[in-house]
Coordinates of C-alpha atoms and ligand atoms in Angstrom, one line a residue:
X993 CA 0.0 0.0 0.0
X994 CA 1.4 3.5 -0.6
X995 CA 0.2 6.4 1.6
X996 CA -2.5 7.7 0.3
X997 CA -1.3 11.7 -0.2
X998 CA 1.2 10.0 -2.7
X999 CA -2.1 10.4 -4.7
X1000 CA -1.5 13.8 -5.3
X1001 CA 1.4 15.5 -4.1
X1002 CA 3.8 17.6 -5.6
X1003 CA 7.5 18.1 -4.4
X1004 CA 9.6 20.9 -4.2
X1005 CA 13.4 20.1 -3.8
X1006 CA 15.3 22.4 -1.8
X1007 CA 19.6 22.9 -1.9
X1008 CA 19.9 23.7 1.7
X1009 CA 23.6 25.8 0.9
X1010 CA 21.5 27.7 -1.3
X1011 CA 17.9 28.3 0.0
X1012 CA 18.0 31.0 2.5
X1013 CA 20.9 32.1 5.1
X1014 CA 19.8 32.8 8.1
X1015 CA 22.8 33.8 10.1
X1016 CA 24.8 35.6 7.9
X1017 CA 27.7 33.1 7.1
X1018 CA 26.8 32.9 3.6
X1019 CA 25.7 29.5 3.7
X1020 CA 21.9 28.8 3.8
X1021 CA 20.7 26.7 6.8
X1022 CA 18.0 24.7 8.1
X1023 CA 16.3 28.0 10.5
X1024 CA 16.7 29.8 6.7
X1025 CA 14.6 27.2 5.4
X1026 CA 12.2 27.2 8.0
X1027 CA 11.8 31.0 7.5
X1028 CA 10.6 30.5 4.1
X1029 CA 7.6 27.1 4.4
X1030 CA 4.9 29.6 4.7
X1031 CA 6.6 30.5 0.5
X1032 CA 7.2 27.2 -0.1
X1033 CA 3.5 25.9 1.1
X1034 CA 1.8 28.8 -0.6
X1035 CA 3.7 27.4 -3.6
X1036 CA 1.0 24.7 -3.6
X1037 CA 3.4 21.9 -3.1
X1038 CA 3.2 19.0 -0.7
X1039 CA 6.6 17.9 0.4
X1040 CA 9.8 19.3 0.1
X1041 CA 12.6 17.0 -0.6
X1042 CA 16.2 18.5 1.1
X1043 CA 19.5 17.2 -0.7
X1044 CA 22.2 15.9 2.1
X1045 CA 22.5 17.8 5.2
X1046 CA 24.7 15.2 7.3
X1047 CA 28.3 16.3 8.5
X1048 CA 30.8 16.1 5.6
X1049 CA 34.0 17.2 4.0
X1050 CA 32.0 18.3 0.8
X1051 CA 33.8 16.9 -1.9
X1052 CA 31.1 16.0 -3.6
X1053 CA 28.4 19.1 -2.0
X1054 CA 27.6 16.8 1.1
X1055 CA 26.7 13.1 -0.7
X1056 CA 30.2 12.4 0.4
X1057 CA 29.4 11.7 4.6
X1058 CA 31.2 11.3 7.6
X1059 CA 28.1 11.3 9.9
X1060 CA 24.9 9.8 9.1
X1061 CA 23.2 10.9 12.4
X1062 CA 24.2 14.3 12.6
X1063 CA 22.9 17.8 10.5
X1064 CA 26.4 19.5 9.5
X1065 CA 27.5 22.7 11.7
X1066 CA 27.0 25.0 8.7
X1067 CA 23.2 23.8 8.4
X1068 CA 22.3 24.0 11.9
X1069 CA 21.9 20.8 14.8
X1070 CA 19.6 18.4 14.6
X1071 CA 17.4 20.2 17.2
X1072 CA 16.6 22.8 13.8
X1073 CA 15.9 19.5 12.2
X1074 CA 13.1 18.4 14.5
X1075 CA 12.0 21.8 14.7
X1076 CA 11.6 22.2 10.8
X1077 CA 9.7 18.7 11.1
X1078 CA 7.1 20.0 13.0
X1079 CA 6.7 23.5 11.5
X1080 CA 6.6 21.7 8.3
X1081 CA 4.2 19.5 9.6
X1082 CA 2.1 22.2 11.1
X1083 CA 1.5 23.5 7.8
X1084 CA 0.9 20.0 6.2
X1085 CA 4.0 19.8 4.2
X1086 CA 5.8 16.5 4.2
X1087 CA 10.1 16.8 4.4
X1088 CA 11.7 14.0 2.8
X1089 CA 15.6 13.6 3.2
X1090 CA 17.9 12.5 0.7
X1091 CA 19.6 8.8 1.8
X1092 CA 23.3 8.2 0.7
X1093 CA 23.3 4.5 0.4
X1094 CA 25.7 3.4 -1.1
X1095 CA 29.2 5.2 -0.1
X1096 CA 30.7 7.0 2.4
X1097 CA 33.3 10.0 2.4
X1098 CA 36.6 8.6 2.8
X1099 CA 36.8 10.7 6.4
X1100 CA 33.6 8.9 7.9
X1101 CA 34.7 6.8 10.5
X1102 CA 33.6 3.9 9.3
X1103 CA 36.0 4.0 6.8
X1104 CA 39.2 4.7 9.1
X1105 CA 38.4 1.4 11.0
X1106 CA 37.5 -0.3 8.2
X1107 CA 41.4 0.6 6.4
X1108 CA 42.8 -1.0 9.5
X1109 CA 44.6 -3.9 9.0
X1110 CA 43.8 -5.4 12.2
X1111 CA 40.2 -7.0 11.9
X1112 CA 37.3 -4.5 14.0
X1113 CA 33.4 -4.0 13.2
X1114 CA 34.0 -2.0 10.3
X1115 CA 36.5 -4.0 8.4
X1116 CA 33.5 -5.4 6.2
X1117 CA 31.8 -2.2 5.7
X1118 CA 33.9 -1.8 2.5
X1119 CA 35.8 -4.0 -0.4
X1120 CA 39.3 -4.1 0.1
X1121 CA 41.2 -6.0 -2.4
X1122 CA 44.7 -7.2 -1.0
X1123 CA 46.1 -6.3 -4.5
X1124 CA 47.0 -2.9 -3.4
X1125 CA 47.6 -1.9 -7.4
X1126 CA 44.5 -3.5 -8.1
X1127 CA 42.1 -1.3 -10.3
X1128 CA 39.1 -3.4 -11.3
X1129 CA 37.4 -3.1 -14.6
X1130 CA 37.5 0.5 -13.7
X1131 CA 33.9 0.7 -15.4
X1132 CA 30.1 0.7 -13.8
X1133 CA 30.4 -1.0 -10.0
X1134 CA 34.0 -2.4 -10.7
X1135 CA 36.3 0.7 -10.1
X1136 CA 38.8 0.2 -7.5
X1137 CA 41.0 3.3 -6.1
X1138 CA 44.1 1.6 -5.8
X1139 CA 47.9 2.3 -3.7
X1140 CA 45.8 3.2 -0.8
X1141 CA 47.5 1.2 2.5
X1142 CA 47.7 -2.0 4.9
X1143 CA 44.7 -3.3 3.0
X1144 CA 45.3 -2.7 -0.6
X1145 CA 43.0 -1.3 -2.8
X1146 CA 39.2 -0.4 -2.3
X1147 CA 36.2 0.2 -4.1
X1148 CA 34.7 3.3 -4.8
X1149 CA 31.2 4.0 -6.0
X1150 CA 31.1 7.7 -7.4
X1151 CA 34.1 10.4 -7.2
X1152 CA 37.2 8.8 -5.8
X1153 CA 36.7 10.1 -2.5
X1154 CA 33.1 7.6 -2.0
X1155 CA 34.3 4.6 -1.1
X1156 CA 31.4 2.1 -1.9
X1157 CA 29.7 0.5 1.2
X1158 CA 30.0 -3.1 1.0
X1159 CA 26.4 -5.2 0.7
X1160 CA 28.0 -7.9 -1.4
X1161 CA 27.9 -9.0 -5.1
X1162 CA 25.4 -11.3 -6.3
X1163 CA 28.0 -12.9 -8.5
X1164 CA 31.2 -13.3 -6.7
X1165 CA 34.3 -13.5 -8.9
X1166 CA 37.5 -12.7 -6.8
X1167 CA 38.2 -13.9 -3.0
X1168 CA 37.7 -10.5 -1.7
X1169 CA 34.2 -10.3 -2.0
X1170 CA 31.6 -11.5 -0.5
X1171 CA 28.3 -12.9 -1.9
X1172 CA 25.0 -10.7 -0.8
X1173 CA 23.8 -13.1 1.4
X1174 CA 27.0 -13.9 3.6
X1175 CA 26.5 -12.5 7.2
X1176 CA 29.1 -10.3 7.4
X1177 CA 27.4 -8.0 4.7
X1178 CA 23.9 -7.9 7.2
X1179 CA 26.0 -5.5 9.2
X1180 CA 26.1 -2.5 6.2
X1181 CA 22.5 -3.0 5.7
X1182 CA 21.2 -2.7 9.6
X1183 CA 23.3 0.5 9.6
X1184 CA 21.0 1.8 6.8
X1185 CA 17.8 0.6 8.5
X1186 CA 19.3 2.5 11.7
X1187 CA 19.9 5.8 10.2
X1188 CA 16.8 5.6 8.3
X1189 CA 14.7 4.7 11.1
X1190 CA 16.7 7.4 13.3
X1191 CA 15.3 10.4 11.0
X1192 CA 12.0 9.0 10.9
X1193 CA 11.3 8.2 14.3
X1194 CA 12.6 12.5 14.5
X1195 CA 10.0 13.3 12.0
X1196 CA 11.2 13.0 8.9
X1197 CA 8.6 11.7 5.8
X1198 CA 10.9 9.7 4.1
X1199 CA 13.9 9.4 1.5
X1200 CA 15.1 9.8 -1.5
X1201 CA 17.7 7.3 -2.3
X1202 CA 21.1 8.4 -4.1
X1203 CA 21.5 5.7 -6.9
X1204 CA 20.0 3.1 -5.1
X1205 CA 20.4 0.6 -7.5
X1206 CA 24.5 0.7 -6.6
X1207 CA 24.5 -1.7 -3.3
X1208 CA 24.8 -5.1 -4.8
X1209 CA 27.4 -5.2 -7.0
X1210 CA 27.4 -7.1 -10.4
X1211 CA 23.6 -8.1 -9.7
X1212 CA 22.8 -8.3 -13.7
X1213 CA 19.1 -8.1 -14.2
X1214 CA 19.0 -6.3 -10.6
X1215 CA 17.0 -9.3 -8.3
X1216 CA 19.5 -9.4 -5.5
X1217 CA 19.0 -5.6 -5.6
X1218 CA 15.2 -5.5 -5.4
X1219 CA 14.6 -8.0 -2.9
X1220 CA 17.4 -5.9 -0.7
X1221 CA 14.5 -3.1 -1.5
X1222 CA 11.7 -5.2 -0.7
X1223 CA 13.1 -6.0 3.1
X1224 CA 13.1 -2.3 3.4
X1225 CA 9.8 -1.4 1.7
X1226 CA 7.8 -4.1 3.9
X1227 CA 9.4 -1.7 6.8
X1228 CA 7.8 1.2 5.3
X1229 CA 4.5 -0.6 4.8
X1230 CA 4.5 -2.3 8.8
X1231 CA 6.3 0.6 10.7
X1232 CA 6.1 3.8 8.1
X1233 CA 3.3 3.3 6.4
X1234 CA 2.2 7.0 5.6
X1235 CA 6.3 7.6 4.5
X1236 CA 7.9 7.8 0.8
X1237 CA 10.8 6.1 -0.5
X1238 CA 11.9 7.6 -3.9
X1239 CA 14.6 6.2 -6.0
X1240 CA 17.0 7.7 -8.1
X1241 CA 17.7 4.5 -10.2
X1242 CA 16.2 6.3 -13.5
X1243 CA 14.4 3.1 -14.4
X1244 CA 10.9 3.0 -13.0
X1245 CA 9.9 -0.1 -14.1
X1246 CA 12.3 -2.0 -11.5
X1247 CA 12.7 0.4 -8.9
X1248 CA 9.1 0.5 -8.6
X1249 CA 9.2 -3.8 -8.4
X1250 CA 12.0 -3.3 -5.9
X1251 CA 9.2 -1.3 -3.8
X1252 CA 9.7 2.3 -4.2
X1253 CA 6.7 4.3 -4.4
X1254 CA 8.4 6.8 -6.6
X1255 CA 11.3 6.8 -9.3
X1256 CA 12.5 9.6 -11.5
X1257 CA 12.2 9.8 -15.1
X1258 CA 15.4 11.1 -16.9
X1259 CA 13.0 13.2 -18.8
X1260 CA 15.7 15.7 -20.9
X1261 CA 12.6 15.8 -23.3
X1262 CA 11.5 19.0 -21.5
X1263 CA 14.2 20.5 -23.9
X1264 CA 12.3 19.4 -26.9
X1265 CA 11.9 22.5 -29.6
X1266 CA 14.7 24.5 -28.2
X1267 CA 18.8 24.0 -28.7
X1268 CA 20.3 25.5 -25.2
X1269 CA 22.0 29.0 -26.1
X1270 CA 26.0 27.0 -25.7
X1271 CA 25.3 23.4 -26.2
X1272 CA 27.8 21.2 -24.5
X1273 CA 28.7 18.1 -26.1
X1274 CA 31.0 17.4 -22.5
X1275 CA 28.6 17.3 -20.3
X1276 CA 26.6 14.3 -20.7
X1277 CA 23.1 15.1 -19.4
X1278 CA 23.2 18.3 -21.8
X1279 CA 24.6 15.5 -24.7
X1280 CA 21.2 13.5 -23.9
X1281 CA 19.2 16.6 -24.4
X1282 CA 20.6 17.2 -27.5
X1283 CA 19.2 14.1 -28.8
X1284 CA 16.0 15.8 -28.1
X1285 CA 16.3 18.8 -30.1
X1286 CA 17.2 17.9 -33.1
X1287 CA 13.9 15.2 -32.8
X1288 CA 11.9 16.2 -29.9
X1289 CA 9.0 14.0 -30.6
X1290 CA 10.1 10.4 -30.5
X1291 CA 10.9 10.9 -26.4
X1292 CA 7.4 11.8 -25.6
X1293 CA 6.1 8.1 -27.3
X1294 CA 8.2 6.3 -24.9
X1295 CA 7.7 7.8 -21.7
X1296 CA 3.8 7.1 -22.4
X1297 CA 4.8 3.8 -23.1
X1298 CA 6.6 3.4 -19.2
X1299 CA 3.0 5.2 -18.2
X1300 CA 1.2 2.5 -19.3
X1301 CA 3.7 0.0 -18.1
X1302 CA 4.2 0.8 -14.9
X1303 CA 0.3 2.0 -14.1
X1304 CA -1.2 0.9 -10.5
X1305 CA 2.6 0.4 -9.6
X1306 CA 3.9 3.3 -8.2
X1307 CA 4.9 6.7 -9.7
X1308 CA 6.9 8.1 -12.1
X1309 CA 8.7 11.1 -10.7
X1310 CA 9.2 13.9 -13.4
X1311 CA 11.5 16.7 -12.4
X1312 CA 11.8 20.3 -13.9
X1313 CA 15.5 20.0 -13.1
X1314 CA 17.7 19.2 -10.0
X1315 CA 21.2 19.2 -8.5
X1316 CA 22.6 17.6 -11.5
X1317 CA 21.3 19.0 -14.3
X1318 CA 21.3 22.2 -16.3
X1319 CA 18.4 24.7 -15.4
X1320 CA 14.8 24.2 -17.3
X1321 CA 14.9 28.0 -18.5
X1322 CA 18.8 27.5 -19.6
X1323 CA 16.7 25.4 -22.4
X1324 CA 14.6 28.2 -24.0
X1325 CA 12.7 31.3 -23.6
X1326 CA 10.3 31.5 -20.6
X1327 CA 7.2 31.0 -22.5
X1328 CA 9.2 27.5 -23.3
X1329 CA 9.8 27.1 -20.2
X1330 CA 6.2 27.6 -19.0
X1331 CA 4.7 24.9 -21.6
X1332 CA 7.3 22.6 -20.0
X1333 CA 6.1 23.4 -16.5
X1334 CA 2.4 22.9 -18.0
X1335 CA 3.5 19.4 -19.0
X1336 CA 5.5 19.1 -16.1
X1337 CA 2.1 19.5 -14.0
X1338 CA -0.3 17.4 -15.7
X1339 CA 1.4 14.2 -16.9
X1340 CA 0.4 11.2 -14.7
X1341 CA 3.4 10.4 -11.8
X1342 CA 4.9 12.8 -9.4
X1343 CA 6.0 16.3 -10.3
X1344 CA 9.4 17.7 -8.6
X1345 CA 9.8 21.3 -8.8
X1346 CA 13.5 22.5 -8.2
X1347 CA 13.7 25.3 -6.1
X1348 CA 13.9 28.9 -8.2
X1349 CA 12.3 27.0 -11.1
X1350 CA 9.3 28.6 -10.5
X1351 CA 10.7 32.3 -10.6
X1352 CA 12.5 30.8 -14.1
X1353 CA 16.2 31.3 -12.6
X1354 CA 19.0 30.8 -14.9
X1355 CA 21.8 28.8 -15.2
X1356 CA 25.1 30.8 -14.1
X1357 CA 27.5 30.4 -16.5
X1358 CA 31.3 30.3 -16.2
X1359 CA 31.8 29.8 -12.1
X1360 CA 34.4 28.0 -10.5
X1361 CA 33.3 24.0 -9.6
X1362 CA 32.2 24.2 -6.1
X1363 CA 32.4 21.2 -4.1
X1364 CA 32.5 18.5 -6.8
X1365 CA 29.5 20.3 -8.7
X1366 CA 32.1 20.8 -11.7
X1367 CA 29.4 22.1 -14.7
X1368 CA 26.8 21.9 -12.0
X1369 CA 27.6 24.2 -10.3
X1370 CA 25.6 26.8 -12.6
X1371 CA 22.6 25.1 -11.4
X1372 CA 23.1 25.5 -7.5
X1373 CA 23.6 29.6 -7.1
X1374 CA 21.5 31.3 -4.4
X1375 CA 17.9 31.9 -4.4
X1376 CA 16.3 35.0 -5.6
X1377 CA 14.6 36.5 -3.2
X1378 CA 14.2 40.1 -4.0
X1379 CA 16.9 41.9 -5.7
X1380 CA 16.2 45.1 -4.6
X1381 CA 18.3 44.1 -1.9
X1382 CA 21.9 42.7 -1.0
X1383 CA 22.7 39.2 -2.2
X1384 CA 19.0 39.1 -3.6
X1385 CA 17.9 38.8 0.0
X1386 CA 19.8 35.3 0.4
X1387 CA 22.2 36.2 2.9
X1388 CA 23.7 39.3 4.7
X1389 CA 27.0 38.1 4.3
X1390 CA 29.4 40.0 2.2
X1391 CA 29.3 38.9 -1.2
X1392 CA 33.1 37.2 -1.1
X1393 CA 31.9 34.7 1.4
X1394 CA 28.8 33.7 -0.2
X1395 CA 28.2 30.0 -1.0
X1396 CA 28.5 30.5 -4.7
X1397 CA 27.6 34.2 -6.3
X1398 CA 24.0 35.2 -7.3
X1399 CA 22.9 35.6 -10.4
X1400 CA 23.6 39.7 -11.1
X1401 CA 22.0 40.0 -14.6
X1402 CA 19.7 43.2 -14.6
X1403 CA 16.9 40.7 -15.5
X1404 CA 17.4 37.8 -13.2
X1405 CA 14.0 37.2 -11.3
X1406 CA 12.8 37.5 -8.1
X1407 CA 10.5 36.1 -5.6
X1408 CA 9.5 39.5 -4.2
X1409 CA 8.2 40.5 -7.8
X1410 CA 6.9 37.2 -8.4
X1411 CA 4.2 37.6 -5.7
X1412 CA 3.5 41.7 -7.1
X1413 CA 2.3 40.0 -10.3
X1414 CA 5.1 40.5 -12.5
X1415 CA 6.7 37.2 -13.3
X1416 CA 4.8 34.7 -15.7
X1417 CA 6.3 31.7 -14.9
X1418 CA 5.9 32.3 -11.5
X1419 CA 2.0 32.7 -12.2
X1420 CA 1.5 29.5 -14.4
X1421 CA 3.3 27.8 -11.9
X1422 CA 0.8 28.6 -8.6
X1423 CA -2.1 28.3 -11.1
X1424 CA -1.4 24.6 -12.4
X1425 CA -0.7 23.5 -8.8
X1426 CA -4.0 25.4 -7.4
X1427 CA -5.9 23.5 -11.1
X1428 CA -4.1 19.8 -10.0
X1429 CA -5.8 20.3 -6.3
X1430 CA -9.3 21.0 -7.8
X1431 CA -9.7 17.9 -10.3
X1432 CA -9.3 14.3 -9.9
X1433 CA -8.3 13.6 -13.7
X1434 CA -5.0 15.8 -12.6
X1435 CA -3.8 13.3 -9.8
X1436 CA -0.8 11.5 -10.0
X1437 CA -2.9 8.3 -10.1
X1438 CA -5.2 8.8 -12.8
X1439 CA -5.0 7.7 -16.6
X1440 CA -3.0 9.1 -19.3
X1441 CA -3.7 8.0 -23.4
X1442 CA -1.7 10.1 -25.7
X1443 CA -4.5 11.3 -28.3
X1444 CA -2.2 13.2 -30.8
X1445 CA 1.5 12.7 -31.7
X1446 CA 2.8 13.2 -35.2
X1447 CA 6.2 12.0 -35.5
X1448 CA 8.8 14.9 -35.8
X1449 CA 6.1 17.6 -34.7
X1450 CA 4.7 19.6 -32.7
X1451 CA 1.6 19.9 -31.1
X1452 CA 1.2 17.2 -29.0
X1453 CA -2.1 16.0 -27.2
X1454 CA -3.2 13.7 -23.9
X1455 CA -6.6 13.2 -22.2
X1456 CA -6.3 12.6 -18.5
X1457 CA -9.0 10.8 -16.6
X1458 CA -10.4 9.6 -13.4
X1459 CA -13.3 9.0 -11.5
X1460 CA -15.5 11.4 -13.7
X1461 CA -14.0 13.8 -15.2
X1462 CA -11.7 13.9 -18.1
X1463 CA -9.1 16.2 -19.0
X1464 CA -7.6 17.6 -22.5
X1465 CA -4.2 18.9 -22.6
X1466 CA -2.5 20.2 -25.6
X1467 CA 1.0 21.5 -26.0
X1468 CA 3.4 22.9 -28.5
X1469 CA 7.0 23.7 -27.0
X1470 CA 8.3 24.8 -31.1
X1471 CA 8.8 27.7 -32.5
X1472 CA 6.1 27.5 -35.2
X1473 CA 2.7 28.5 -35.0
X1474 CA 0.8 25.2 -35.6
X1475 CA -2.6 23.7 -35.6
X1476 CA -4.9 20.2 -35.3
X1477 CA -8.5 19.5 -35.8
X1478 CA -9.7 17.3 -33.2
X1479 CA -13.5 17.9 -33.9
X1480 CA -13.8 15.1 -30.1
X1481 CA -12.9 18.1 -28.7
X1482 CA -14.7 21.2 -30.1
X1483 CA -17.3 21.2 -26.8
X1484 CA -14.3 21.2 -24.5
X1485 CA -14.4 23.8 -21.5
X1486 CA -11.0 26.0 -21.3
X1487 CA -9.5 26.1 -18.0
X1488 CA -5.9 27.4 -18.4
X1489 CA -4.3 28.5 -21.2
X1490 CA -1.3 30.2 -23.2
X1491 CA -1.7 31.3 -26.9
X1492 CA -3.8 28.9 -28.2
X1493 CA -7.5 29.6 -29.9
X1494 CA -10.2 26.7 -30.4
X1495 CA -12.4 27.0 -33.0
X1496 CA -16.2 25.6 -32.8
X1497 CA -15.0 22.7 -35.1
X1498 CA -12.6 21.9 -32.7
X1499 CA -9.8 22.7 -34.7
X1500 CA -6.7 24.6 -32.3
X1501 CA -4.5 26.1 -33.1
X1502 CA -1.6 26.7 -31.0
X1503 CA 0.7 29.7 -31.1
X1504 CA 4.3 29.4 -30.3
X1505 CA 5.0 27.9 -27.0
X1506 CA 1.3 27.4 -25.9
X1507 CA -0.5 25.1 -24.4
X1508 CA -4.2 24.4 -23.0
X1509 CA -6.1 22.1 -20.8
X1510 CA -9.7 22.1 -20.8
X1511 CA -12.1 20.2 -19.2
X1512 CA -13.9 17.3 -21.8
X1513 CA -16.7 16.3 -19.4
X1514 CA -17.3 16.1 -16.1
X1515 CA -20.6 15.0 -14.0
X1516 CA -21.3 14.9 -10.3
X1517 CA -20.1 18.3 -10.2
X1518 CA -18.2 18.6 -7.2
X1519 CA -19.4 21.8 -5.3
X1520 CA -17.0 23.7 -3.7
Ligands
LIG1308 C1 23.6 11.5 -7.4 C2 23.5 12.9 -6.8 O1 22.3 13.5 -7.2 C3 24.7 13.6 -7.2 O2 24.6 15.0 -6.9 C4 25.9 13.0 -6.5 O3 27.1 13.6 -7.0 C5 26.0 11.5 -6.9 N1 24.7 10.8 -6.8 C6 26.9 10.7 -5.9 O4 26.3 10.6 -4.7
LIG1309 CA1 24.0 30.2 7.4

């Protein structure tokens, strides 16, 4: 069973270092954060997902930890933690933390025992192989750091400085590692179920799961991997049972079998119509939106098809951006960017709106790498919050000791003019997440058919229903003016819309960057 407000909640993904500062160091904090839920809930999201807060070197921006238990000094203590959980919970949002599962920082604790060569509780937690040159495959889960000391060579699981924690292999190939199910791999796992138990029991809503398809190593076909899920979901569903687990494993339909109630879509179809103003053929998640451009079409025919798939499953969790990725608006004009949001809002699954999105903030171009963010880094600067004053209201520090620089274009946007009425984006975004709270056919939950798709063009058309209502929406994210007769259609009811005219024959026609949803029919009226 998943909790029931999965139905139809939207998430809004806070950076903590760049949300809000409320001391003055230049780094935002947890008290910053909880100075801004009334925003965030008058956003008209539901939960608010928070990347890594836990103590850390930050190498790689705090997913490389040294303390599972503990908030980092520059975030607060955990006493702010439990105190955002419950004025979060007093205005009905949900806070969902992000779990690091499968590495450490090479400074946690854990990780100094375990390099001993005398045998303690920790020596497990990692793979050591005695070859101290050894370098593995050096590919996917096989990528061995290698010179390091008494115990040779170990394996890491991201940058260099993430040394993998150890849950076994499903197929064992060298003496140094263990199988999944040998006991001395349990130990790795019950520290996950403390730590995850630990937040909860504090107040936290759940997790979302950095790659969580990395703990069992060379698992082809991933069943070792699920079942280790499963054990943890049936937790969820006895002990949790109103709490989330999300995946990032970017491949719904097994993360959803291994028991998350959520997984994210890599859905760089967003970009579709627009090329990004400096393409970068280095950076590989701009290199899979490229693909996009050139044929935005095809990616829309295939994420319809893992709708259908994995319906009555779980969710599909589509993101405007994140962390990791370039900004939506870096992708095209900000009426693109509002279609985008428009689809982003009423496809079927869970939407995730990254924080600043909805103001339209840019990608900043050209800063140093900060933290491991390398081309990133663009994508984490400090939130806008009115730029009539210092730092755009983010901090009061002075500007050399901010966490990264804000955005200083003349133009850049800003929450305080968002809520005077003078940013679009801004206003589509509140209205589509005030039209998903007042119909059914808009939950996460309800059916999705794709009624027009023309290969290699624009507009494209879905119906969404439930219960009894239906739902048309219609989009076109090109440049080109274009137009479809879908006479079905011609007594559809408009409810929102952007440049686009319907003609009594049903024939619209759909300026650049437009879309529409209208309601197709709807009895038992609900009344309000
Ligand atoms: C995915 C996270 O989103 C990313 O920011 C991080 O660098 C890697 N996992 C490693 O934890
Ligand atoms: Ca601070």
């Amino acid at each position: 069973m998943a909790p029931g407000w999965l139905r139809k909640a939207s998430f809004y993904q806070v950076y903590p270092q760049s949300f809000h500062d409320s001391n003055g160091d230049g780094i935002g904090d947890i008290p910053g954060v909880i100075a801004k839920l009334d925003y965030i809930r008058n956003l008209g999201v539901d939960a608010i997902w928070f990347n890594p807060w836990y103590e850390s070197p930050f190498r790689d921006a705090g997913y490389d930890i040294t303390d599972f238990y503990k908030v980092a000094k520059r975030y607060g203590s955990n006493a702010d933690a439990k105190r955002l959980f419950a004025e979060a919970h007093k205005r009905g949002l949900k806070i969902i933390l992000d779990l690091v599962v499968g590495h450490t920082s090479l400074d946690c604790k854990w990780f100094k025992e375990s390099e001993k060569p005398e045998r303690n509780a920790y020596s497990d937690y990692y793979v050591w192989s005695p070859i101290a040159y050894y370098r593995g495959s050096g590919k996917g889960d096989d990528y061995f750091i290698s010179g390091w000391g008494p115990r040779g060579a170990f394996l890491a699981n991201y940058y260099a400085v993430q040394p993998a924690l150890n849950f076994g292999y499903a197929r064992t190939e060298h003496p140094w590692e263990l199988r999944y199910d040998d006991p001395r791999c349990r130990a790795t796992k019950d520290e996950i179920i403390r730590i995850m138990r630990f937040w909860m029991d504090m107040g936290a809503d759940g997790f979302r799961v950095d790659m969580a398809s990395s703990v069992i190593k060379r698992d082809d076909g991933k069943k070792k991997t699920i079942a280790f899920w499963r054990e943890i979901r049936r937790m969820f569903d006895r002990d949790y049972p109103e709490n989330v687990l999300i995946s990032e494993w970017f491949d719904p339909a097994t993360a959803l079998k291994a028991g998350f109630h959520i997984d994210f879509c890599y859905n760089s179809f967003w970009r579709a119509g627009y090329r990004p103003e400096k393409p970068d053929p280095n950076w590989p998640q701009m290199a899979m939106a490229e693909t996009h451009f050139t044929d935005p079409v095809p990616a829309i025919g295939p994420t319809f098809e893992l709708i259908q798939k994995t319906r009555k499953k779980g969710y599909i969790g589509f993101y405007s951006g994140n962390h990791d990725s370039a900004r939506l608006r870096y992708y095209g004009s900000e009426a693109n960017t509002i279609v985008k949001l428009a689809m982003l809002f009423t496809l079927p699954g869970t939407p995730f709106l990254y924080y600043g999105d909805e103001i339209g903030m840019r990608y900043v171009e050209n800063l140093t790498p900060k933290e491991g963010g390398e081309r990133r880094t663009g994508s984490r600067t400090p939130m806008q919050w009115d730029t009539a004053f210092v730092n755009a209201g983010f901090s009061t520090a002075a500007k050399e000791k901010l966490y990264l620089p804000v955005d200083d274009s003349p133009d850049a946007p800003c929450v305080a003019e968002a809520i005077k009425g003078n940013n679009a984006t801004y206003d589509a975004v509140t209205r589509l997440l005030a039209l998903r709270k007042q119909h059914v056919a808009l939950d996460n939950d309800a059916d999705a058919e794709l009624v027009y798709l023309r290969h290699r063009r624009m507009p494209i058309a879905y119906v969404r229903a439930k219960g009894n209502e239906e739902l048309l929406v219609i989009l076109n994210s090109s440049r080109n003016v274009v137009s479809v007769r879908m006479p079905k259609y011609k007594d559809a009811e408009e409810l929102l819309s952007q440049s686009v005219r319907m003609a009594p024959d049903g024939t619209f026609t759909l300026d650049s960057c437009s879309y529409g949803i209208y309601q197709i029919r709807r009895t038992n009226r609900r009344r309000a």
